[in-house]
PDB file of C-alpha atoms in Angstrom:
ATOM      1  CA  MET A   1     -27.818   5.204  -4.656  1.00 61.00           C
ATOM      2  CA  THR A   2     -29.245   8.556  -3.649  1.00 70.00           C
ATOM      3  CA  SER A   3     -31.913   8.007  -1.025  1.00 91.00           C
ATOM      4  CA  ARG A   4     -31.093   8.619   2.594  1.00 94.00           C
ATOM      5  CA  GLU A   5     -32.897   5.431   3.533  1.00 95.00           C
ATOM      6  CA  GLN A   6     -30.611   3.381   1.283  1.00 95.00           C
ATOM      7  CA  VAL A   7     -27.474   4.950   2.724  1.00 96.00           C
ATOM      8  CA  VAL A   8     -28.690   4.388   6.296  1.00 97.00           C
ATOM      9  CA  GLN A   9     -29.389   0.735   5.454  1.00 96.00           C
ATOM     10  CA  LEU A  10     -25.946   0.322   3.869  1.00 97.00           C
ATOM     11  CA  ILE A  11     -24.269   1.688   7.011  1.00 97.00           C
ATOM     12  CA  LEU A  12     -26.404  -0.570   9.228  1.00 97.00           C
ATOM     13  CA  ASP A  13     -25.498  -3.616   7.094  1.00 97.00           C
ATOM     14  CA  VAL A  14     -21.799  -2.793   7.428  1.00 96.00           C
ATOM     15  CA  ALA A  15     -22.220  -2.189  11.181  1.00 96.00           C
ATOM     16  CA  SER A  16     -24.017  -5.499  11.580  1.00 96.00           C
ATOM     17  CA  GLU A  17     -21.117  -7.353   9.934  1.00 94.00           C
ATOM     18  CA  LEU A  18     -18.583  -5.418  11.997  1.00 93.00           C
ATOM     19  CA  ASN A  19     -20.380  -6.128  15.287  1.00 95.00           C
ATOM     20  CA  ALA A  20     -18.996  -9.674  15.322  1.00 91.00           C
ATOM     21  CA  SER A  21     -15.519  -8.273  15.935  1.00 88.00           C
ATOM     22  CA  LEU A  22     -16.454  -5.498  18.398  1.00 89.00           C
ATOM     23  CA  GLU A  23     -16.322  -5.748  22.173  1.00 88.00           C
ATOM     24  CA  THR A  24     -19.271  -3.372  22.465  1.00 91.00           C
ATOM     25  CA  PRO A  25     -21.529  -3.774  19.440  1.00 94.00           C
ATOM     26  CA  ILE A  26     -23.196  -0.926  17.603  1.00 96.00           C
ATOM     27  CA  ASP A  27     -26.863  -0.793  18.651  1.00 96.00           C
ATOM     28  CA  ILE A  28     -28.290  -1.257  15.170  1.00 95.00           C
ATOM     29  CA  ALA A  29     -31.837  -1.585  16.538  1.00 97.00           C
ATOM     30  CA  ARG A  30     -31.716   2.182  17.052  1.00 97.00           C
ATOM     31  CA  ARG A  31     -31.333   2.548  13.290  1.00 96.00           C
ATOM     32  CA  GLU A  32     -30.159   6.045  12.392  1.00 95.00           C
ATOM     33  CA  ASP A  33     -29.883   7.102  16.033  1.00 96.00           C
ATOM     34  CA  ALA A  34     -27.335   4.356  16.754  1.00 96.00           C
ATOM     35  CA  PRO A  35     -24.267   6.034  18.311  1.00 95.00           C
ATOM     36  CA  LEU A  36     -20.962   5.385  16.551  1.00 96.00           C
ATOM     37  CA  PHE A  37     -17.899   7.408  17.520  1.00 92.00           C
ATOM     38  CA  GLY A  38     -17.311  10.160  20.076  1.00 86.00           C
ATOM     39  CA  GLY A  39     -19.830  11.210  22.757  1.00 83.00           C
ATOM     40  CA  GLN A  40     -22.124   8.209  23.319  1.00 84.00           C
ATOM     41  CA  GLY A  41     -20.349   6.211  20.616  1.00 88.00           C
ATOM     42  CA  VAL A  42     -19.279   2.623  21.202  1.00 91.00           C
ATOM     43  CA  LEU A  43     -16.407   2.486  18.724  1.00 94.00           C
ATOM     44  CA  ASP A  44     -12.762   2.662  19.746  1.00 92.00           C
ATOM     45  CA  SER A  45     -10.228   3.871  17.189  1.00 89.00           C
ATOM     46  CA  PHE A  46      -9.840   0.355  15.723  1.00 90.00           C
ATOM     47  CA  GLY A  47     -13.600  -0.040  15.329  1.00 92.00           C
ATOM     48  CA  PHE A  48     -13.898   3.464  13.907  1.00 92.00           C
ATOM     49  CA  VAL A  49     -11.266   2.842  11.215  1.00 93.00           C
ATOM     50  CA  SER A  50     -12.841  -0.532  10.377  1.00 93.00           C
ATOM     51  CA  LEU A  51     -16.307   0.991  10.034  1.00 95.00           C
ATOM     52  CA  ILE A  52     -15.250   3.969   7.923  1.00 94.00           C
ATOM     53  CA  VAL A  53     -13.181   1.863   5.534  1.00 94.00           C
ATOM     54  CA  ALA A  54     -15.930  -0.765   5.223  1.00 94.00           C
ATOM     55  CA  VAL A  55     -18.579   1.890   4.537  1.00 95.00           C
ATOM     56  CA  GLU A  56     -16.324   3.513   1.904  1.00 93.00           C
ATOM     57  CA  GLN A  57     -15.864   0.143   0.195  1.00 92.00           C
ATOM     58  CA  ALA A  58     -19.558  -0.746   0.328  1.00 94.00           C
ATOM     59  CA  LEU A  59     -20.334   2.632  -1.253  1.00 94.00           C
ATOM     60  CA  ASP A  60     -17.606   2.047  -3.855  1.00 91.00           C
ATOM     61  CA  ASP A  61     -19.188  -1.330  -4.674  1.00 91.00           C
ATOM     62  CA  ALA A  62     -22.513   0.496  -5.117  1.00 91.00           C
ATOM     63  CA  GLY A  63     -20.869   2.938  -7.519  1.00 90.00           C
ATOM     64  CA  VAL A  64     -20.613   5.828  -5.073  1.00 89.00           C
ATOM     65  CA  SER A  65     -17.189   7.377  -4.626  1.00 84.00           C
ATOM     66  CA  VAL A  66     -16.569   9.218  -1.362  1.00 85.00           C
ATOM     67  CA  ILE A  67     -13.618   9.710   0.984  1.00 83.00           C
ATOM     68  CA  LEU A  68     -15.165   9.817   4.445  1.00 87.00           C
ATOM     69  CA  ALA A  69     -12.209  10.502   6.714  1.00 78.00           C
ATOM     70  CA  ASP A  70     -10.826  13.624   5.078  1.00 78.00           C
ATOM     71  CA  GLU A  71      -9.613  16.694   6.928  1.00 77.00           C
ATOM     72  CA  ARG A  72     -12.935  18.426   6.370  1.00 75.00           C
ATOM     73  CA  ALA A  73     -14.829  15.684   8.203  1.00 74.00           C
ATOM     74  CA  LEU A  74     -12.314  15.341  11.008  1.00 71.00           C
ATOM     75  CA  SER A  75     -12.254  19.083  11.715  1.00 71.00           C
ATOM     76  CA  GLN A  76     -16.015  19.673  11.891  1.00 72.00           C
ATOM     77  CA  SER A  77     -17.141  20.801  15.338  1.00 72.00           C
ATOM     78  CA  ALA A  78     -20.240  18.600  14.991  1.00 78.00           C
ATOM     79  CA  SER A  79     -18.571  15.326  13.973  1.00 86.00           C
ATOM     80  CA  PRO A  80     -20.325  13.506  11.130  1.00 91.00           C
ATOM     81  CA  PHE A  81     -19.378  10.224  12.803  1.00 92.00           C
ATOM     82  CA  ARG A  82     -21.597  10.619  15.895  1.00 93.00           C
ATOM     83  CA  THR A  83     -24.435   8.415  14.696  1.00 95.00           C
ATOM     84  CA  VAL A  84     -25.534   6.330  11.727  1.00 97.00           C
ATOM     85  CA  GLY A  85     -27.835   9.189  10.695  1.00 97.00           C
ATOM     86  CA  SER A  86     -25.166  11.903  10.842  1.00 95.00           C
ATOM     87  CA  LEU A  87     -22.807   9.673   8.833  1.00 95.00           C
ATOM     88  CA  ALA A  88     -25.519   9.090   6.221  1.00 96.00           C
ATOM     89  CA  ASP A  89     -26.056  12.855   5.930  1.00 94.00           C
ATOM     90  CA  TYR A  90     -22.314  13.359   5.427  1.00 93.00           C
ATOM     91  CA  VAL A  91     -22.200  10.650   2.731  1.00 93.00           C
ATOM     92  CA  LEU A  92     -25.117  12.233   0.846  1.00 93.00           C
ATOM     93  CA  ALA A  93     -23.516  15.681   1.023  1.00 90.00           C
ATOM     94  CA  HIS A  94     -20.125  14.556  -0.301  1.00 85.00           C
ATOM     95  CA  ALA A  95     -20.723  11.557  -2.573  1.00 84.00           C
ATOM     96  CA  SER A  96     -19.877  11.870  -6.248  1.00 75.00           C
TER      97      SER A  96
ATOM     98  CA  MET B   1     -13.958 -16.341  -6.587  1.00 67.00           C
ATOM     99  CA  SER B   2     -10.599 -18.076  -7.098  1.00 82.00           C
ATOM    100  CA  ASP B   3      -8.528 -19.263  -4.120  1.00 90.00           C
ATOM    101  CA  ALA B   4      -5.329 -18.151  -5.855  1.00 97.00           C
ATOM    102  CA  PRO B   5      -3.436 -15.440  -3.936  1.00 98.00           C
ATOM    103  CA  VAL B   6      -4.007 -11.947  -5.315  1.00 98.00           C
ATOM    104  CA  THR B   7      -0.755 -10.008  -5.567  1.00 98.00           C
ATOM    105  CA  VAL B   8      -0.237  -6.398  -6.624  1.00 98.00           C
ATOM    106  CA  VAL B   9       3.217  -5.280  -7.751  1.00 98.00           C
ATOM    107  CA  THR B  10       3.976  -1.631  -8.499  1.00 98.00           C
ATOM    108  CA  GLY B  11       6.785  -0.785 -10.888  1.00 98.00           C
ATOM    109  CA  SER B  12       6.145  -4.078 -12.632  1.00 98.00           C
ATOM    110  CA  ARG B  13       7.285  -3.353 -16.189  1.00 97.00           C
ATOM    111  CA  LYS B  14      10.974  -4.099 -15.635  1.00 95.00           C
ATOM    112  CA  GLY B  15      13.675  -4.809 -13.069  1.00 94.00           C
ATOM    113  CA  ILE B  16      12.830  -6.364  -9.719  1.00 96.00           C
ATOM    114  CA  GLY B  17       9.097  -5.709 -10.172  1.00 98.00           C
ATOM    115  CA  ARG B  18       8.977  -7.614 -13.453  1.00 98.00           C
ATOM    116  CA  PHE B  19      10.972 -10.483 -11.968  1.00 98.00           C
ATOM    117  CA  LEU B  20       8.546 -10.750  -9.053  1.00 98.00           C
ATOM    118  CA  VAL B  21       5.489 -10.628 -11.312  1.00 98.00           C
ATOM    119  CA  GLU B  22       6.797 -13.547 -13.372  1.00 98.00           C
ATOM    120  CA  ARG B  23       7.790 -15.432 -10.211  1.00 98.00           C
ATOM    121  CA  TYR B  24       4.356 -15.172  -8.618  1.00 98.00           C
ATOM    122  CA  LEU B  25       2.533 -15.907 -11.865  1.00 98.00           C
ATOM    123  CA  GLU B  26       4.567 -19.136 -12.056  1.00 98.00           C
ATOM    124  CA  ARG B  27       3.384 -19.898  -8.528  1.00 98.00           C
ATOM    125  CA  GLY B  28      -0.260 -19.506  -9.506  1.00 98.00           C
ATOM    126  CA  HIS B  29      -1.008 -16.029  -8.159  1.00 98.00           C
ATOM    127  CA  ILE B  30      -3.410 -13.599  -9.777  1.00 98.00           C
ATOM    128  CA  VAL B  31      -1.165 -10.584 -10.350  1.00 98.00           C
ATOM    129  CA  ALA B  32      -1.888  -6.940 -11.083  1.00 98.00           C
ATOM    130  CA  GLY B  33       0.944  -4.570 -11.888  1.00 98.00           C
ATOM    131  CA  CYS B  34       1.474  -0.977 -12.846  1.00 98.00           C
ATOM    132  CA  SER B  35       4.034   1.281 -14.420  1.00 98.00           C
ATOM    133  CA  ARG B  36       4.115   4.560 -16.288  1.00 97.00           C
ATOM    134  CA  GLU B  37       4.629   2.732 -19.595  1.00 97.00           C
ATOM    135  CA  GLU B  38       2.720  -0.127 -21.182  1.00 96.00           C
ATOM    136  CA  SER B  39       3.970  -3.632 -20.370  1.00 97.00           C
ATOM    137  CA  ASP B  40       4.745  -6.315 -22.955  1.00 97.00           C
ATOM    138  CA  LEU B  41       3.898  -9.056 -20.463  1.00 97.00           C
ATOM    139  CA  ARG B  42       0.879 -11.094 -21.511  1.00 97.00           C
ATOM    140  CA  HIS B  43      -0.553 -13.732 -19.190  1.00 98.00           C
ATOM    141  CA  GLU B  44      -4.088 -14.882 -18.462  1.00 97.00           C
ATOM    142  CA  ARG B  45      -3.627 -14.082 -14.766  1.00 98.00           C
ATOM    143  CA  TYR B  46      -1.832 -10.755 -15.244  1.00 98.00           C
ATOM    144  CA  GLU B  47      -3.462  -7.357 -15.563  1.00 98.00           C
ATOM    145  CA  HIS B  48      -1.379  -4.263 -16.238  1.00 98.00           C
ATOM    146  CA  HIS B  49      -2.381  -0.729 -15.279  1.00 98.00           C
ATOM    147  CA  ARG B  50      -0.627   2.184 -16.893  1.00 98.00           C
ATOM    148  CA  LEU B  51      -0.181   4.875 -14.268  1.00 98.00           C
ATOM    149  CA  SER B  52       2.266   6.716 -12.075  1.00 98.00           C
ATOM    150  CA  VAL B  53       2.139   5.707  -8.413  1.00 98.00           C
ATOM    151  CA  ALA B  54       2.571   9.410  -7.644  1.00 98.00           C
ATOM    152  CA  ASP B  55      -0.958   9.958  -9.039  1.00 98.00           C
ATOM    153  CA  GLU B  56      -3.173   9.388  -5.995  1.00 96.00           C
ATOM    154  CA  ASP B  57      -6.463   9.154  -7.907  1.00 95.00           C
ATOM    155  CA  ALA B  58      -5.018   6.643 -10.365  1.00 98.00           C
ATOM    156  CA  VAL B  59      -3.673   4.449  -7.544  1.00 98.00           C
ATOM    157  CA  VAL B  60      -7.029   4.569  -5.738  1.00 95.00           C
ATOM    158  CA  GLU B  61      -8.811   3.515  -8.935  1.00 95.00           C
ATOM    159  CA  MET B  62      -6.362   0.711  -9.682  1.00 98.00           C
ATOM    160  CA  LEU B  63      -6.589  -0.889  -6.245  1.00 97.00           C
ATOM    161  CA  SER B  64     -10.379  -0.544  -6.283  1.00 95.00           C
ATOM    162  CA  THR B  65     -10.506  -2.236  -9.711  1.00 96.00           C
ATOM    163  CA  VAL B  66      -8.283  -5.108  -8.540  1.00 98.00           C
ATOM    164  CA  ARG B  67     -10.337  -5.618  -5.376  1.00 96.00           C
ATOM    165  CA  LYS B  68     -13.569  -5.717  -7.327  1.00 94.00           C
ATOM    166  CA  SER B  69     -12.336  -8.004 -10.119  1.00 95.00           C
ATOM    167  CA  ALA B  70     -10.291 -10.422  -7.976  1.00 96.00           C
ATOM    168  CA  GLY B  71     -12.530 -10.182  -4.908  1.00 95.00           C
ATOM    169  CA  ARG B  72      -9.703  -9.290  -2.559  1.00 97.00           C
ATOM    170  CA  ILE B  73      -6.032  -8.296  -2.288  1.00 98.00           C
ATOM    171  CA  ASP B  74      -3.617 -10.523  -0.343  1.00 98.00           C
ATOM    172  CA  HIS B  75      -0.203  -9.053  -1.140  1.00 98.00           C
ATOM    173  CA  LEU B  76       1.163  -5.671  -2.152  1.00 98.00           C
ATOM    174  CA  ILE B  77       4.785  -5.286  -3.240  1.00 98.00           C
ATOM    175  CA  ASN B  78       5.833  -1.656  -3.622  1.00 98.00           C
ATOM    176  CA  CYS B  79       8.636  -1.884  -6.181  1.00 98.00           C
ATOM    177  CA  ALA B  80       8.061   1.380  -8.045  1.00 97.00           C
ATOM    178  CA  GLY B  81      11.026   3.616  -7.410  1.00 96.00           C
ATOM    179  CA  ILE B  82      13.274   6.163  -9.048  1.00 95.00           C
ATOM    180  CA  ALA B  83      16.776   7.366  -8.229  1.00 92.00           C
ATOM    181  CA  SER B  84      19.007  10.294  -9.005  1.00 89.00           C
ATOM    182  CA  MET B  85      22.664  10.751  -8.128  1.00 88.00           C
ATOM    183  CA  ASN B  86      23.755  14.267  -7.426  1.00 90.00           C
ATOM    184  CA  HIS B  87      25.553  16.235  -4.774  1.00 94.00           C
ATOM    185  CA  ALA B  88      22.965  17.831  -2.476  1.00 95.00           C
ATOM    186  CA  LEU B  89      24.179  21.284  -3.496  1.00 96.00           C
ATOM    187  CA  LEU B  90      23.462  20.460  -7.135  1.00 95.00           C
ATOM    188  CA  THR B  91      20.087  18.773  -6.679  1.00 95.00           C
ATOM    189  CA  PRO B  92      17.134  20.745  -8.060  1.00 96.00           C
ATOM    190  CA  GLY B  93      14.019  20.888  -5.897  1.00 97.00           C
ATOM    191  CA  ALA B  94      12.013  19.380  -8.745  1.00 97.00           C
ATOM    192  CA  THR B  95      14.242  16.283  -8.749  1.00 97.00           C
ATOM    193  CA  PHE B  96      13.986  15.927  -4.984  1.00 97.00           C
ATOM    194  CA  ARG B  97      10.202  16.278  -5.164  1.00 98.00           C
ATOM    195  CA  ALA B  98       9.829  13.761  -8.003  1.00 98.00           C
ATOM    196  CA  ILE B  99      11.828  11.152  -6.087  1.00 98.00           C
ATOM    197  CA  TYR B 100       9.684  11.614  -2.989  1.00 98.00           C
ATOM    198  CA  GLU B 101       6.463  11.546  -5.004  1.00 98.00           C
ATOM    199  CA  THR B 102       7.274   8.134  -6.453  1.00 98.00           C
ATOM    200  CA  ASN B 103       9.260   6.494  -3.651  1.00 98.00           C
ATOM    201  CA  VAL B 104       7.379   7.795  -0.602  1.00 98.00           C
ATOM    202  CA  PHE B 105       3.980   9.103  -1.690  1.00 98.00           C
ATOM    203  CA  GLY B 106       3.535   6.246  -4.174  1.00 98.00           C
ATOM    204  CA  THR B 107       4.358   3.658  -1.526  1.00 98.00           C
ATOM    205  CA  PHE B 108       1.944   5.340   0.873  1.00 98.00           C
ATOM    206  CA  TYR B 109      -0.960   5.609  -1.609  1.00 98.00           C
ATOM    207  CA  ALA B 110      -0.700   1.980  -2.691  1.00 98.00           C
ATOM    208  CA  SER B 111      -0.253   0.713   0.878  1.00 98.00           C
ATOM    209  CA  ARG B 112      -3.221   2.693   2.177  1.00 97.00           C
ATOM    210  CA  GLU B 113      -5.552   1.481  -0.557  1.00 97.00           C
ATOM    211  CA  ALA B 114      -4.361  -2.132  -0.434  1.00 98.00           C
ATOM    212  CA  ALA B 115      -4.730  -2.172   3.359  1.00 98.00           C
ATOM    213  CA  LYS B 116      -8.325  -0.955   3.026  1.00 95.00           C
ATOM    214  CA  ALA B 117      -9.038  -3.988   0.864  1.00 95.00           C
ATOM    215  CA  MET B 118      -7.043  -6.354   3.124  1.00 96.00           C
ATOM    216  CA  GLN B 119      -8.513  -5.289   6.471  1.00 93.00           C
ATOM    217  CA  ARG B 120     -11.926  -6.808   5.856  1.00 88.00           C
ATOM    218  CA  ARG B 121     -10.450 -10.318   5.659  1.00 91.00           C
ATOM    219  CA  ARG B 122      -8.022  -9.570   8.493  1.00 92.00           C
ATOM    220  CA  PHE B 123      -5.124 -10.711   6.346  1.00 97.00           C
ATOM    221  CA  GLY B 124      -2.562  -8.953   4.220  1.00 98.00           C
ATOM    222  CA  ARG B 125       1.106  -8.667   3.410  1.00 98.00           C
ATOM    223  CA  ILE B 126       2.729  -5.407   2.351  1.00 98.00           C
ATOM    224  CA  VAL B 127       6.368  -5.399   1.269  1.00 99.00           C
ATOM    225  CA  ASN B 128       8.120  -2.081   0.663  1.00 98.00           C
ATOM    226  CA  PHE B 129      11.456  -1.384  -0.957  1.00 98.00           C
ATOM    227  CA  SER B 130      14.083   0.542   0.935  1.00 98.00           C
ATOM    228  CA  SER B 131      17.805   0.438   0.083  1.00 96.00           C
ATOM    229  CA  VAL B 132      21.266  -0.069   1.566  1.00 96.00           C
ATOM    230  CA  ALA B 133      21.723   3.601   0.654  1.00 95.00           C
ATOM    231  CA  VAL B 134      20.020   4.339   4.014  1.00 97.00           C
ATOM    232  CA  PRO B 135      22.412   2.602   6.453  1.00 97.00           C
ATOM    233  CA  LEU B 136      25.420   3.388   4.211  1.00 95.00           C
ATOM    234  CA  ARG B 137      24.468   7.098   4.211  1.00 94.00           C
ATOM    235  CA  LEU B 138      25.496   7.256   0.597  1.00 91.00           C
ATOM    236  CA  GLU B 139      27.075  10.492  -0.516  1.00 91.00           C
ATOM    237  CA  GLY B 140      25.534  11.797  -3.714  1.00 91.00           C
ATOM    238  CA  GLU B 141      22.168  10.258  -2.976  1.00 93.00           C
ATOM    239  CA  ALA B 142      20.609  12.700  -0.518  1.00 96.00           C
ATOM    240  CA  ALA B 143      17.234  12.615  -2.250  1.00 97.00           C
ATOM    241  CA  TYR B 144      17.146   8.868  -2.904  1.00 96.00           C
ATOM    242  CA  ALA B 145      18.565   7.746   0.452  1.00 97.00           C
ATOM    243  CA  SER B 146      16.342  10.068   2.468  1.00 98.00           C
ATOM    244  CA  SER B 147      13.269   8.942   0.523  1.00 98.00           C
ATOM    245  CA  LYS B 148      14.171   5.328   1.299  1.00 98.00           C
ATOM    246  CA  ALA B 149      14.655   6.253   4.979  1.00 98.00           C
ATOM    247  CA  ALA B 150      11.124   7.633   4.865  1.00 98.00           C
ATOM    248  CA  VAL B 151       9.984   4.263   3.499  1.00 98.00           C
ATOM    249  CA  VAL B 152      11.550   2.571   6.545  1.00 98.00           C
ATOM    250  CA  ALA B 153       9.671   4.908   8.916  1.00 98.00           C
ATOM    251  CA  LEU B 154       6.448   4.412   6.950  1.00 98.00           C
ATOM    252  CA  THR B 155       6.949   0.649   7.184  1.00 98.00           C
ATOM    253  CA  GLU B 156       7.434   0.772  10.939  1.00 98.00           C
ATOM    254  CA  VAL B 157       4.472   3.052  11.671  1.00 98.00           C
ATOM    255  CA  MET B 158       2.040   1.335   9.296  1.00 98.00           C
ATOM    256  CA  ALA B 159       3.063  -2.041  10.749  1.00 98.00           C
ATOM    257  CA  ARG B 160       1.875  -0.838  14.153  1.00 98.00           C
ATOM    258  CA  GLU B 161      -1.334   0.668  12.781  1.00 97.00           C
ATOM    259  CA  LEU B 162      -2.234  -2.363  10.665  1.00 97.00           C
ATOM    260  CA  GLY B 163      -1.186  -5.148  13.022  1.00 97.00           C
ATOM    261  CA  ALA B 164      -4.658  -5.375  14.546  1.00 94.00           C
ATOM    262  CA  PHE B 165      -6.063  -6.010  11.063  1.00 95.00           C
ATOM    263  CA  GLY B 166      -3.794  -9.020  10.488  1.00 96.00           C
ATOM    264  CA  ILE B 167      -1.712  -7.084   7.966  1.00 98.00           C
ATOM    265  CA  THR B 168       2.083  -7.181   8.121  1.00 98.00           C
ATOM    266  CA  VAL B 169       4.247  -4.411   6.671  1.00 98.00           C
ATOM    267  CA  ASN B 170       7.931  -5.038   6.063  1.00 98.00           C
ATOM    268  CA  ALA B 171      10.683  -3.733   3.830  1.00 98.00           C
ATOM    269  CA  VAL B 172      13.593  -5.196   1.951  1.00 98.00           C
ATOM    270  CA  GLY B 173      16.725  -3.102   1.512  1.00 98.00           C
ATOM    271  CA  PRO B 174      18.632  -4.558  -1.419  1.00 96.00           C
ATOM    272  CA  THR B 175      22.218  -3.892  -2.292  1.00 94.00           C
ATOM    273  CA  PRO B 176      22.565  -2.663  -5.879  1.00 91.00           C
ATOM    274  CA  VAL B 177      21.022  -5.064  -8.382  1.00 92.00           C
ATOM    275  CA  ASP B 178      21.865  -4.945 -12.061  1.00 84.00           C
ATOM    276  CA  THR B 179      18.732  -3.101 -13.236  1.00 82.00           C
ATOM    277  CA  ASP B 180      17.954   0.144 -15.086  1.00 79.00           C
ATOM    278  CA  LEU B 181      17.849   1.971 -11.740  1.00 74.00           C
ATOM    279  CA  ILE B 182      21.654   1.899 -11.426  1.00 77.00           C
ATOM    280  CA  ARG B 183      22.598   2.036 -15.130  1.00 78.00           C
ATOM    281  CA  GLY B 184      23.375   5.750 -14.869  1.00 77.00           C
ATOM    282  CA  VAL B 185      25.746   5.311 -11.929  1.00 80.00           C
ATOM    283  CA  PRO B 186      29.484   5.312 -12.845  1.00 82.00           C
ATOM    284  CA  LYS B 187      31.069   1.856 -12.473  1.00 85.00           C
ATOM    285  CA  ASP B 188      33.788   2.984 -10.052  1.00 87.00           C
ATOM    286  CA  ARG B 189      31.186   4.470  -7.723  1.00 84.00           C
ATOM    287  CA  MET B 190      29.235   1.237  -7.751  1.00 87.00           C
ATOM    288  CA  THR B 191      32.385  -0.778  -7.005  1.00 88.00           C
ATOM    289  CA  LYS B 192      33.186   1.524  -4.086  1.00 88.00           C
ATOM    290  CA  LEU B 193      29.677   1.157  -2.725  1.00 90.00           C
ATOM    291  CA  VAL B 194      29.718  -2.617  -2.907  1.00 93.00           C
ATOM    292  CA  GLN B 195      33.126  -2.687  -1.136  1.00 94.00           C
ATOM    293  CA  ARG B 196      31.439  -1.206   1.933  1.00 94.00           C
ATOM    294  CA  GLN B 197      29.218  -4.284   2.293  1.00 95.00           C
ATOM    295  CA  ALA B 198      30.158  -7.391   4.313  1.00 96.00           C
ATOM    296  CA  VAL B 199      29.560  -9.463   1.196  1.00 95.00           C
ATOM    297  CA  THR B 200      31.162  -7.418  -1.555  1.00 94.00           C
ATOM    298  CA  ARG B 201      28.998  -8.016  -4.591  1.00 94.00           C
ATOM    299  CA  MET B 202      25.714  -6.917  -6.088  1.00 94.00           C
ATOM    300  CA  ALA B 203      22.563  -8.878  -5.295  1.00 95.00           C
ATOM    301  CA  THR B 204      20.814 -11.120  -7.793  1.00 96.00           C
ATOM    302  CA  LEU B 205      17.112 -10.755  -8.475  1.00 97.00           C
ATOM    303  CA  GLU B 206      16.651 -14.205  -6.958  1.00 97.00           C
ATOM    304  CA  GLU B 207      18.271 -13.082  -3.689  1.00 97.00           C
ATOM    305  CA  VAL B 208      15.964 -10.077  -3.431  1.00 98.00           C
ATOM    306  CA  ALA B 209      12.936 -12.223  -4.248  1.00 98.00           C
ATOM    307  CA  ALA B 210      13.872 -14.699  -1.503  1.00 98.00           C
ATOM    308  CA  VAL B 211      13.320 -11.955   1.094  1.00 98.00           C
ATOM    309  CA  VAL B 212       9.994 -10.992  -0.462  1.00 98.00           C
ATOM    310  CA  ASP B 213       8.969 -14.677  -0.447  1.00 98.00           C
ATOM    311  CA  PHE B 214       9.682 -14.819   3.282  1.00 98.00           C
ATOM    312  CA  PHE B 215       7.671 -11.686   4.101  1.00 98.00           C
ATOM    313  CA  LEU B 216       4.711 -13.001   2.067  1.00 98.00           C
ATOM    314  CA  SER B 217       4.775 -16.452   3.591  1.00 96.00           C
ATOM    315  CA  PRO B 218       2.008 -17.498   6.021  1.00 92.00           C
ATOM    316  CA  ASP B 219       4.705 -18.447   8.557  1.00 94.00           C
ATOM    317  CA  ALA B 220       5.862 -14.804   8.746  1.00 97.00           C
ATOM    318  CA  ALA B 221       2.630 -13.626  10.395  1.00 97.00           C
ATOM    319  CA  LEU B 222       4.549 -12.334  13.426  1.00 98.00           C
ATOM    320  CA  VAL B 223       7.219 -10.562  11.394  1.00 98.00           C
ATOM    321  CA  THR B 224       6.220  -6.947  10.877  1.00 98.00           C
ATOM    322  CA  GLY B 225       7.757  -3.482  10.910  1.00 98.00           C
ATOM    323  CA  GLN B 226      11.111  -4.952   9.876  1.00 98.00           C
ATOM    324  CA  THR B 227      13.579  -3.815   7.245  1.00 98.00           C
ATOM    325  CA  LEU B 228      15.875  -6.567   6.054  1.00 98.00           C
ATOM    326  CA  TYR B 229      19.030  -5.230   4.396  1.00 98.00           C
ATOM    327  CA  LEU B 230      21.076  -7.432   2.105  1.00 98.00           C
ATOM    328  CA  GLY B 231      24.844  -7.484   1.868  1.00 96.00           C
ATOM    329  CA  GLY B 232      25.626  -7.116   5.563  1.00 96.00           C
ATOM    330  CA  VAL B 233      25.581  -3.341   5.817  1.00 94.00           C
TER     331      VAL B 233
END
């Protein structure tokens, strides 16, 4: 899995499944502009952890190994977890 | 995918870990275990991984493999542990570090990865191993006892963090059990230790397993963040 489109779709699929358990759902209709965490984001810390872990596992199932919540990601001034698109960019930059 | 519970046991080659593996295989679980050495246990529902729990990458890979092959992880029992008896003034840093790497880091790595697999189904049971060495403040076991105190703190904090995911985290603190872990301890020291308990004898494997059974049971869904010490310490 290398295309940005595929990664965006994977994150949206995970978000769609997660929405059932969220008080305020992720607006997946906005596709890669859908806000996630921080700023306009809809996720609380529980939702954030659930999303990140589920995305990591979906990537692992697709043969892509990446640790998303490492110190590098958490210390970036422009958080990679702002939107579906920024998360997809972070995945593509750090996947092995 | 099978409905059989999927149980992971670290430190499964011998001692308490081996006993628990055989117990849960008898009860129909799918069991994965690990140890630094190869296991002689052969069973159609048992898969052994040769690794050190102190090796983060290896633990990540093992739990990922189990999740993918079994479809999920229901239970994690963190049995892997090492001990060393020495006066604090005679304990090399390397020994102290090695004990923490297995007892604390290993417990953390396996718990973190198992919880990632458990959270999706909003169900999981994690059982850690502490020791009566913590409440007894055992002289000569500064490294071991403090590492097991760290396991208690890890149990309590992870219980709070994972409660919302339907995952319980508890610990059992056995009295000495007749396993390889205590073989190097002089007999008179062991007798003295046991005399400090309310019930002055070593525990049997069955008695330790009974506590693990309770923590794994569906009825214990509201029991989390607890450390249950044996022997009345």
